[in-house]
Coordinates of C-alpha atoms in Angstrom, one line a residue:
M202 CA -21.1 36.7 47.7
R203 CA -17.4 37.3 47.1
Q204 CA -15.5 34.2 46.6
H205 CA -13.8 33.6 50.1
P206 CA -10.6 31.6 50.3
L207 CA -10.9 28.1 52.2
R208 CA -7.3 28.2 53.3
T209 CA -7.6 30.0 56.2
L210 CA -6.5 29.0 59.5
G211 CA -9.8 27.3 60.6
A212 CA -9.9 26.0 57.5
V213 CA -6.6 24.0 57.1
L214 CA -6.9 22.9 61.2
L215 CA -10.4 21.2 60.3
V216 CA -8.8 19.4 57.2
A217 CA -6.2 18.2 59.3
A218 CA -8.3 16.9 61.9
F219 CA -10.6 15.1 59.4
A220 CA -7.4 13.7 57.8
S221 CA -6.1 12.4 61.1
L222 CA -9.3 11.3 62.3
S223 CA -11.4 10.0 59.8
G224 CA -11.4 6.4 58.6
A225 CA -14.5 6.6 56.3
S226 CA -14.1 8.4 52.9
P227 CA -16.2 11.5 53.3
A228 CA -16.7 11.2 49.3
S229 CA -19.0 7.9 50.1
A230 CA -20.6 9.5 52.8
S231 CA -21.5 12.6 51.5
T232 CA -23.7 10.5 48.9
A233 CA -25.3 8.4 51.4
S234 CA -28.6 8.2 52.8
G235 CA -29.6 10.5 55.8
T236 CA -29.1 7.7 58.4
S237 CA -25.7 6.8 56.9
S238 CA -24.7 10.3 57.2
L239 CA -25.8 10.7 60.6
D240 CA -23.9 7.4 61.4
F241 CA -21.0 8.7 60.1
W242 CA -20.7 11.6 62.2
W243 CA -21.7 9.8 65.4
D244 CA -18.7 7.5 64.7
K245 CA -16.7 10.7 64.0
Y246 CA -17.5 11.9 67.3
G247 CA -17.5 9.0 69.3
V248 CA -21.0 9.2 70.0
D249 CA -21.9 5.1 70.6
A250 CA -18.2 5.2 72.4
A251 CA -19.5 7.5 75.2
H252 CA -23.1 5.9 75.5
S253 CA -21.2 2.4 76.0
Q254 CA -19.4 4.3 78.9
G255 CA -22.7 5.2 80.4
I256 CA -22.4 9.1 79.2
T257 CA -25.7 9.5 77.7
G258 CA -27.2 12.7 79.0
R259 CA -28.8 11.2 82.0
G260 CA -29.9 13.7 84.7
V261 CA -29.1 16.7 82.1
K262 CA -32.0 19.1 81.6
V263 CA -32.1 20.4 78.4
A264 CA -34.5 22.9 76.5
V265 CA -35.7 23.0 73.1
L266 CA -37.0 26.2 71.6
E267 CA -38.9 25.6 68.2
E268 CA -42.4 26.1 66.6
Q269 CA -44.2 22.7 67.2
I270 CA -43.6 18.9 67.6
N271 CA -45.1 15.4 67.4
P272 CA -44.4 14.0 70.4
T273 CA -46.6 10.9 69.6
L274 CA -44.1 9.4 67.0
P275 CA -42.5 6.0 67.7
V276 CA -38.8 7.9 67.7
F277 CA -39.7 9.5 71.1
E278 CA -40.9 6.3 73.2
G279 CA -39.0 5.9 76.3
R280 CA -37.5 9.1 76.2
N281 CA -37.8 11.3 78.9
L282 CA -39.6 14.2 76.8
R283 CA -41.6 17.0 78.6
I284 CA -44.3 19.5 76.6
S285 CA -43.8 22.8 78.5
D286 CA -47.3 23.5 80.2
K287 CA -46.4 27.3 80.1
A288 CA -47.4 29.3 76.8
V289 CA -44.6 31.1 75.1
C290 CA -46.8 32.8 72.7
K291 CA -50.1 34.0 74.0
D292 CA -52.0 34.0 70.7
H293 CA -51.2 30.5 70.1
P294 CA -50.6 28.2 73.1
S295 CA -50.5 24.9 71.3
M296 CA -47.1 23.4 71.1
T297 CA -48.1 19.8 69.6
S298 CA -49.0 19.1 66.4
T299 CA -50.2 16.0 64.3
S300 CA -49.7 18.0 61.2
T301 CA -46.8 17.4 58.8
D302 CA -46.2 21.2 58.2
K303 CA -42.9 22.5 57.8
G304 CA -42.4 23.8 61.4
T305 CA -43.6 20.7 63.2
R306 CA -41.6 18.2 61.2
H307 CA -38.4 20.8 61.9
G308 CA -39.6 21.0 65.5
T309 CA -39.5 17.3 65.8
T310 CA -36.6 16.4 64.0
M311 CA -34.5 18.7 66.1
T312 CA -35.7 16.9 69.1
A313 CA -35.3 13.6 67.7
L314 CA -31.7 14.6 66.9
L315 CA -31.1 15.1 70.9
I316 CA -32.8 12.2 72.2
G317 CA -34.4 9.9 69.3
N318 CA -34.5 6.1 69.8
G319 CA -33.5 4.9 66.2
T320 CA -37.2 3.8 65.2
G321 CA -39.6 5.1 62.7
A322 CA -39.2 7.3 59.8
G323 CA -35.8 8.5 59.4
G324 CA -34.3 6.2 61.9
I325 CA -32.5 9.1 64.1
R326 CA -30.6 8.1 67.1
G327 CA -30.0 11.1 69.5
I328 CA -26.8 12.0 70.6
A329 CA -27.8 12.4 74.3
P330 CA -31.0 10.0 74.6
D331 CA -31.2 9.9 78.2
A332 CA -31.1 14.0 78.8
E333 CA -34.4 15.3 80.2
V334 CA -35.8 17.4 77.3
T335 CA -38.6 19.9 77.7
F336 CA -40.3 21.2 74.6
Y337 CA -41.1 25.1 74.4
G338 CA -43.3 25.7 71.1
Y339 CA -43.8 29.1 69.5
G340 CA -46.8 27.7 67.5
P341 CA -47.4 27.5 64.1
D342 CA -45.4 29.4 61.9
D343 CA -48.1 31.3 59.7
R344 CA -49.1 33.3 62.6
S345 CA -47.0 36.2 64.6
C346 CA -45.9 35.1 68.1
Y347 CA -46.1 37.4 71.3
P348 CA -44.6 36.3 74.5
D349 CA -47.0 35.7 77.1
I350 CA -45.8 38.3 79.6
A351 CA -47.4 41.3 80.6
T352 CA -44.2 43.2 82.1
D353 CA -42.4 43.3 78.7
A354 CA -44.3 43.1 75.5
D355 CA -41.0 43.8 73.5
M356 CA -39.5 40.8 74.2
T357 CA -39.2 38.0 71.6
A358 CA -40.6 34.4 71.9
W359 CA -36.7 33.5 72.2
G360 CA -35.9 35.9 74.8
Y361 CA -39.3 34.7 76.7
G362 CA -38.9 30.9 75.9
V363 CA -35.3 31.2 77.7
K364 CA -36.8 32.9 81.0
L365 CA -39.2 30.0 81.1
A366 CA -36.5 27.4 80.3
V367 CA -34.0 28.6 83.2
D368 CA -37.1 28.9 85.6
D369 CA -37.8 25.2 84.9
G370 CA -34.0 24.3 85.6
A371 CA -32.7 23.7 82.2
K372 CA -28.6 23.6 81.6
I373 CA -28.6 23.8 78.1
I374 CA -31.0 25.6 75.7
Y375 CA -31.1 25.5 72.2
T376 CA -33.1 26.2 69.2
A377 CA -32.7 26.4 65.5
I378 CA -35.3 29.4 64.9
G379 CA -34.0 32.9 64.0
M380 CA -35.4 36.1 65.5
E381 CA -35.6 39.6 65.3
R382 CA -33.1 41.2 67.4
R383 CA -34.5 43.3 70.4
E384 CA -32.5 44.6 73.4
A385 CA -35.4 44.0 75.5
D386 CA -34.1 40.1 75.6
A387 CA -31.2 41.1 77.4
P388 CA -32.4 40.4 80.9
A389 CA -33.5 36.9 80.0
I390 CA -30.2 36.3 78.4
A391 CA -28.5 37.6 81.7
Y392 CA -30.8 35.6 83.6
A393 CA -29.4 32.3 81.9
I394 CA -26.0 33.0 82.2
A395 CA -26.3 34.2 85.9
R396 CA -27.7 30.9 86.5
G397 CA -25.2 28.9 84.6
V398 CA -27.0 27.9 81.7
A399 CA -25.5 27.3 78.1
L400 CA -27.1 28.9 75.0
V401 CA -26.9 27.4 71.6
S402 CA -28.3 28.2 68.2
A403 CA -28.1 27.6 64.9
T404 CA -26.9 30.2 62.1
A405 CA -28.6 31.1 59.0
N406 CA -28.7 29.1 56.0
P407 CA -28.0 30.6 52.5
S408 CA -31.5 30.9 51.5
A409 CA -32.3 32.9 54.8
A410 CA -33.1 36.7 54.2
D411 CA -31.4 38.0 57.4
A412 CA -28.4 36.3 58.2
L413 CA -27.2 38.3 61.3
G414 CA -30.1 38.4 63.6
A415 CA -31.0 36.9 66.8
P416 CA -30.3 34.9 68.5
I417 CA -26.6 34.3 67.2
T418 CA -25.8 37.8 67.6
D419 CA -26.6 37.8 71.4
G420 CA -24.0 37.8 73.8
A421 CA -23.1 34.2 75.3
V422 CA -24.8 32.4 72.5
V423 CA -22.9 29.6 70.8
A424 CA -23.6 30.0 67.3
V425 CA -23.4 26.9 65.4
S426 CA -22.6 26.3 61.6
A427 CA -23.0 23.4 59.6
I428 CA -20.1 21.5 57.7
G429 CA -20.0 18.3 55.6
S430 CA -18.3 15.1 55.9
D431 CA -15.3 16.9 54.0
G432 CA -15.2 19.6 56.7
A433 CA -16.6 22.3 54.3
L434 CA -19.3 24.9 55.0
Q435 CA -22.4 25.2 53.1
T436 CA -22.2 27.0 49.6
S437 CA -23.9 30.3 48.3
E438 CA -25.9 30.4 45.2
D439 CA -22.4 31.4 43.4
G440 CA -20.6 28.7 44.6
S441 CA -18.6 30.4 47.1
P442 CA -18.2 29.4 51.0
W443 CA -21.3 30.3 52.8
V444 CA -19.6 32.5 55.7
I445 CA -21.1 33.7 58.9
P446 CA -18.9 35.9 60.9
H447 CA -20.5 35.3 64.0
T448 CA -19.7 31.8 64.0
T449 CA -18.7 30.4 67.2
V450 CA -17.9 26.5 66.3
V451 CA -19.3 24.3 63.2
A452 CA -20.5 20.9 63.2
G453 CA -22.0 18.1 61.0
G454 CA -25.4 19.4 59.5
N455 CA -25.2 17.9 55.8
R456 CA -27.5 15.2 54.6
F457 CA -29.2 14.8 57.9
P458 CA -32.4 12.7 58.2
E459 CA -35.5 14.8 58.5
I460 CA -38.7 12.9 59.9
G461 CA -41.8 13.2 57.9
T462 CA -42.8 14.4 54.5
E463 CA -45.8 16.6 53.6
S464 CA -47.3 13.0 52.4
G465 CA -47.0 11.9 56.1
W466 CA -45.0 11.0 59.2
D467 CA -44.2 7.3 58.0
Q468 CA -41.9 8.6 55.1
S469 CA -38.5 10.3 55.7
T470 CA -36.3 13.0 53.2
T471 CA -32.8 14.2 53.9
A472 CA -31.9 17.8 55.1
T473 CA -28.7 20.0 55.0
G474 CA -28.5 23.0 57.2
S475 CA -27.1 24.6 60.1
S476 CA -30.4 23.7 62.2
N477 CA -29.1 19.9 62.1
A478 CA -25.8 21.3 63.9
S479 CA -27.5 23.1 66.9
P480 CA -28.8 20.0 68.7
V481 CA -25.7 17.9 67.9
V482 CA -23.6 20.9 69.5
A483 CA -26.0 20.8 72.3
G484 CA -26.0 17.0 72.9
M485 CA -22.2 17.2 72.9
L486 CA -22.8 19.9 76.1
A487 CA -25.2 17.8 77.6
L488 CA -23.0 14.6 77.7
A489 CA -20.1 16.9 79.0
A490 CA -22.5 18.3 81.7
Q491 CA -23.2 14.8 82.7
K492 CA -19.8 13.6 83.0
Y493 CA -18.9 16.7 84.8
P494 CA -22.0 17.5 86.6
G495 CA -20.2 20.4 88.8
S496 CA -19.6 22.4 85.7
T497 CA -21.7 25.6 84.6
G498 CA -22.8 26.4 81.4
N499 CA -19.7 29.0 81.0
Q500 CA -17.3 26.4 81.7
L501 CA -18.9 23.7 79.3
V502 CA -18.7 26.3 76.9
Q503 CA -14.9 27.4 77.4
A504 CA -14.0 23.8 77.4
M505 CA -15.8 23.2 73.8
L506 CA -13.7 26.0 72.4
A507 CA -10.5 24.7 73.9
T508 CA -10.9 21.2 72.7
T509 CA -12.2 22.0 68.9
N510 CA -10.6 20.0 65.8
G511 CA -9.6 17.0 68.0
E512 CA -7.0 18.7 70.1
R513 CA -6.6 20.6 73.4
H514 CA -5.4 24.0 72.7
E515 CA -5.7 27.8 73.5
P516 CA -8.9 29.1 72.2
S517 CA -8.2 31.0 68.9
R518 CA -11.1 32.5 66.4
T519 CA -10.9 33.1 62.8
E520 CA -13.4 34.9 60.8
D521 CA -14.0 32.4 57.7
G522 CA -16.8 30.6 59.1
F523 CA -15.2 28.2 61.0
G524 CA -15.2 30.5 64.5
Y525 CA -13.2 28.2 66.8
G526 CA -13.3 25.4 64.7
A527 CA -15.3 22.0 64.7
A528 CA -16.8 20.9 68.1
W529 CA -15.2 17.4 68.9
L530 CA -16.8 15.3 71.6
P531 CA -14.0 13.2 72.5
T532 CA -11.2 15.8 73.4
L533 CA -14.6 17.9 75.1
L534 CA -14.8 14.8 77.5
S535 CA -11.3 14.5 78.3
V536 CA -11.2 18.0 79.8
D537 CA -12.8 18.6 83.1
P538 CA -14.5 21.9 82.5
T539 CA -14.3 23.2 86.1
T540 CA -10.6 24.0 85.2
F541 CA -12.1 26.8 83.0
P542 CA -13.0 30.4 84.6
D543 CA -16.9 30.4 85.5
E544 CA -17.6 33.1 82.7
T545 CA -18.5 33.3 79.2
P546 CA -16.0 33.8 76.6
L547 CA -18.7 35.2 73.8
M548 CA -19.5 38.8 75.3
N549 CA -18.2 40.6 72.3
K550 CA -21.1 39.8 70.1
S551 CA -22.7 42.4 67.9
A552 CA -25.8 42.7 69.8
G553 CA -23.8 44.5 72.6
F554 CA -26.1 42.7 75.1
P555 CA -26.4 41.6 78.3
T556 CA -23.8 43.7 79.5
A557 CA -21.4 42.6 82.5
G558 CA -23.3 44.5 84.8
Q559 CA -26.7 43.1 83.8
I560 CA -25.2 39.5 84.4
A561 CA -24.0 40.6 87.6
A562 CA -27.4 42.1 88.8
A563 CA -29.2 38.9 87.5
K564 CA -26.8 36.6 89.8
T565 CA -28.3 38.4 92.6
D566 CA -31.7 39.9 91.5
G567 CA -32.6 36.9 89.0
F568 CA -34.7 37.9 85.9
V569 CA -36.0 41.4 86.1
A570 CA -38.2 42.6 82.9
T571 CA -37.7 45.6 81.4
E572 CA -40.3 48.2 82.3
Q573 CA -42.4 49.6 79.5
G574 CA -41.3 52.8 78.4
R575 CA -37.8 52.6 79.9
S576 CA -34.6 52.7 77.8
F577 CA -31.9 50.1 77.3
D578 CA -29.7 52.4 78.6
Q579 CA -31.6 53.0 81.7
Y580 CA -31.9 49.3 82.5
A581 CA -28.1 48.7 81.9
D582 CA -26.9 50.3 85.2
D583 CA -29.9 48.7 87.3
S584 CA -27.0 47.9 89.8
A585 CA -25.6 51.4 90.7
P586 CA -27.7 53.7 93.1
N587 CA -29.9 56.4 92.0
S588 CA -28.4 59.4 91.4
F589 CA -29.2 62.6 93.4
D590 CA -29.8 65.6 91.1
P591 CA -30.0 69.1 93.3
S592 CA -31.2 70.9 90.3
T593 CA -34.5 68.9 90.6
L594 CA -35.0 69.6 94.0
L595 CA -34.1 73.3 93.4
M596 CA -36.9 73.6 90.9
W597 CA -39.9 72.1 93.0
A598 CA -38.5 74.3 95.6
V599 CA -39.1 77.5 93.8
V600 CA -42.6 76.2 92.3
G601 CA -43.5 75.7 96.0
I602 CA -42.4 79.1 97.0
V603 CA -44.5 80.8 94.4
A604 CA -47.4 78.8 94.9
L605 CA -47.4 80.0 98.8
I606 CA -46.7 83.4 97.4
L607 CA -50.0 83.2 95.2
V608 CA -51.8 81.8 98.0
A609 CA -51.0 84.5 100.6
V610 CA -51.9 87.1 98.2
I611 CA -55.2 85.8 97.4
I612 CA -55.9 85.4 100.8
T613 CA -54.7 89.0 101.4
V614 CA -57.0 90.4 98.7
V615 CA -59.8 88.2 100.0
I616 CA -59.5 90.0 103.8
I617 CA -59.1 93.6 102.1
V618 CA -62.3 93.0 100.2
A619 CA -64.1 91.6 103.0
Q620 CA -63.1 94.6 105.2
R621 CA -63.8 97.2 102.9
S622 CA -67.5 95.6 102.6
K623 CA -68.2 95.7 106.1
A624 CA -66.8 99.3 106.5
R625 CA -69.3 100.4 103.7
K626 CA -72.1 98.8 105.4
G627 CA -71.5 100.3 108.9
T628 CA -71.6 103.9 107.1
S629 CA -74.9 103.2 105.4
P630 CA -78.3 105.0 106.5

């Protein structure tokens, strides 16, 4: 990847924010253990201060879309964790596992970063420990996932998982699993926006084969990239900053604890990546949703973009991989989201869907899956009345007249033949 300069507006503002708000040495934090790194960020974000004020995510429904989870671990004891009873993938409905495979460790860690109680391997303390979490699993990562829905086989597991979570009343939905981008997901995304749900997804890491797939390119989705304790992005193989142009905000994600190893659940290691940043941002939104219960997902996102880098400002986006800047909990909690418009500021994504018309239709009609064989263009204007095409009526009228003429001719021929036959019989000896 071509060398990308760090001294852009986003990077400068972020470094300034860290310089003014940081009390600990970033250098010492970057070499610390996973638990110490998490403590560093929780201190930066004022997480403990928010919890001491009773802002813990209580009463806020959050959906996690991952592969599998081990809900029996000590880290989830006493937490409000529910496993969905609706299968996302029809071919492998099991969402839980005690196996220490990569997918289960990942899903377990992503959930613990939101509601973990600080016990067990990794000692993860969740950012919104009292949130009401429902886990929707895609199943083992070594098999394809086909959504369990008969009306639209082209929808991805992400799209169908969003639909299920909205049906269950989720306020915030987050994932750290990339998907192929499909237009058939548009009704589910529109449904979420129409119901006031915030959508959060991690961006791709440097090792990813597809850096610009779904969900981050879908409209309204908050795309989160990871930064280190020094405020810098991840780096590519050549040492240059790993820049995802679709990034909405950045958040801490380097050297976080990961629950379990291939050897067992009683061990822990550290992991760096945008995956860690996704539950961090989702947790911030959950805390804000509890403090301001009348806010919609759109308004929560609006408030977050206007309070990045530790200050209140007019949202301004850069293309340097930092997006609107670093999501910052203290300033987010200081602003009432209901003062912002109830509309998503993230419609100009490369996917091109959902459209404003689809969102408007979802507000009145709810979720309506695309029919098999219908094009996306046909679905996009469902709110408009069916147009009348006079040429079609004329064509069928001509066909009908021709058919009547043919029937009349046949009847005439039959009558003539019958009369002649009678005449012949009357003159015979």
